[in-house]
Structures are given as C-alpha cells and as structure tokens.
C-alpha cells in the first residue's frame, strides 16, 4: 500500500533535482564534446522539474499527474544550452514518463540524494 501524497515532499524533491541537474550540466560541459548527451539529459531534467516545481497542482496527486500528462503532450520543448534538439526532446519525454510512473505509484519522492 502506498503512503499518502505529500506535496511538500514532492516540491522538495523537484527543487533538489533542479540543483543536481545543474551540477550535472556543469560537469558535462567540462567534459567536452563526448558529454553533450549527458548535458542534454541533465538540461531535460532541469526543464521538467523547473516547469512543475511551483505549480499548485503539486499538492494533489491527480492534479500533478494531469500536469505531467499535459507537459508530455506538448509537441516540442525549448530550453537553453541544448546541443541536440531531437535528443533533448527524447530525454524530456523519457523523464516525464519516469515522473508519471513515480506519480502514479507515489514512490521515489523521498529519495533526495544527488545521484539517482
């Protein structure tokens, strides 16, 4: 049985993921050309978490799930510092699917460790 939805914990998780994604982008930037995909992946995570963090829907599981679905339904995603738009879109959609699953099962939001 899953525990009750905790909007504050989800907000904290999103904020911590933004910080971790930014740190990962810096690391990838320093790595050069071969780390561009890692940079795009971290940028995708940052974009998704930043888009959802301050939404009122975070306080209700069903509303948050609907917000994630709406973001997933978009045609394309624009964000700064992206190397490959197609790859970035793929990473955003992948991260949104992961977040949708976490929301549906209400699991993983307690894990605020930097590396996941």
Coordinates of C-alpha atoms in Angstrom, one line a residue:
X1 CA 0.0 0.0 0.0
X2 CA 1.3 3.4 -0.9
X3 CA 1.5 6.3 1.6
X4 CA -0.5 9.5 1.3
X5 CA 0.6 12.1 -1.3
X6 CA 2.8 14.8 0.2
X7 CA 3.0 17.9 -1.9
X8 CA 5.8 19.4 0.2
X9 CA 8.0 16.3 -0.2
X10 CA 7.4 16.4 -4.0
X11 CA 8.3 20.1 -4.1
X12 CA 11.5 19.4 -2.1
X13 CA 12.3 16.5 -4.5
X14 CA 11.8 18.7 -7.5
X15 CA 13.9 21.5 -6.1
X16 CA 16.7 19.1 -5.2
X17 CA 16.6 17.5 -8.7
X18 CA 17.0 21.0 -10.3
X19 CA 20.1 21.6 -8.2
X20 CA 21.5 18.2 -9.1
X21 CA 20.7 18.6 -12.8
X22 CA 22.5 22.0 -12.9
X23 CA 25.6 20.4 -11.2
X24 CA 25.5 17.6 -13.8
X25 CA 25.3 20.1 -16.6
X26 CA 28.4 21.8 -15.3
X27 CA 30.2 18.5 -15.1
X28 CA 29.2 17.5 -18.6
X29 CA 30.2 20.9 -20.0
X30 CA 33.6 20.5 -18.6
X31 CA 33.9 17.0 -20.1
X32 CA 33.7 18.3 -23.7
X33 CA 32.1 17.1 -26.8
X34 CA 31.7 13.4 -25.7
X35 CA 29.5 14.5 -22.8
X36 CA 27.0 16.6 -24.8
X37 CA 24.3 13.9 -24.4
X38 CA 24.8 13.9 -20.6
X39 CA 24.4 17.7 -20.7
X40 CA 21.2 17.4 -22.8
X41 CA 19.9 14.8 -20.4
X42 CA 20.6 17.0 -17.3
X43 CA 19.0 20.0 -19.1
X44 CA 15.9 17.9 -19.8
X45 CA 15.6 17.0 -16.1
X46 CA 16.1 20.6 -15.0
X47 CA 13.5 21.9 -17.5
X48 CA 10.8 19.3 -16.4
X49 CA 11.4 19.9 -12.7
X50 CA 11.5 23.7 -13.1
X51 CA 8.3 23.6 -15.1
X52 CA 6.5 21.7 -12.3
X53 CA 8.0 22.9 -9.1
X54 CA 6.0 26.0 -8.4
X55 CA 2.6 24.7 -9.8
X56 CA -0.3 24.5 -7.3
X57 CA -1.0 21.0 -8.8
X58 CA 1.9 19.6 -6.8
X59 CA -0.4 19.5 -3.7
X60 CA -2.7 16.9 -5.2
X61 CA -1.6 13.6 -6.8
X62 CA -4.3 13.6 -9.5
X63 CA -3.7 17.2 -10.5
X64 CA 0.1 16.7 -10.6
X65 CA -0.4 13.6 -12.8
X66 CA -2.6 15.7 -15.1
X67 CA 0.1 18.4 -15.2
X68 CA 2.8 15.8 -16.2
X69 CA 0.5 14.4 -18.9
X70 CA -0.1 17.9 -20.3
X71 CA 3.6 18.6 -20.4
X72 CA 4.2 15.2 -22.1
X73 CA 1.5 16.1 -24.7
X74 CA 3.5 19.1 -26.0
X75 CA 5.0 18.9 -29.5
X76 CA 8.4 20.3 -28.6
X77 CA 10.4 21.7 -25.8
X78 CA 12.6 24.8 -25.8
X79 CA 15.4 25.2 -23.2
X80 CA 18.8 27.0 -23.1
X81 CA 22.1 25.3 -23.6
X82 CA 20.8 22.3 -25.6
X83 CA 23.2 20.7 -28.1
X84 CA 20.8 18.5 -30.0
X85 CA 17.1 19.4 -30.0
X86 CA 15.9 15.9 -31.1
X87 CA 17.9 14.2 -28.4
X88 CA 16.8 16.8 -25.8
X89 CA 13.1 16.2 -26.7
X90 CA 13.7 12.4 -26.3
X91 CA 15.2 13.0 -22.9
X92 CA 12.4 15.3 -21.8
X93 CA 9.8 12.7 -22.8
X94 CA 11.7 9.9 -21.1
X95 CA 12.0 11.9 -17.9
X96 CA 8.3 12.8 -18.0
X97 CA 7.4 9.1 -18.3
X98 CA 9.6 8.4 -15.3
X99 CA 7.9 11.1 -13.4
X100 CA 4.4 10.0 -14.4
X101 CA 5.2 6.5 -13.1
X102 CA 6.6 7.9 -9.9
X103 CA 3.4 10.0 -9.5
X104 CA 1.1 7.1 -10.3
X105 CA 2.8 4.8 -7.7
X106 CA 3.7 7.6 -5.3
X107 CA 7.2 6.3 -4.9
X108 CA 10.7 7.8 -5.1
X109 CA 9.9 11.3 -3.9
X110 CA 11.6 10.6 -0.6
X111 CA 14.9 9.9 -2.4
X112 CA 16.6 13.3 -2.4
X113 CA 20.1 12.1 -2.9
X114 CA 22.0 13.9 -5.6
X115 CA 22.6 10.8 -7.7
X116 CA 19.6 8.7 -8.8

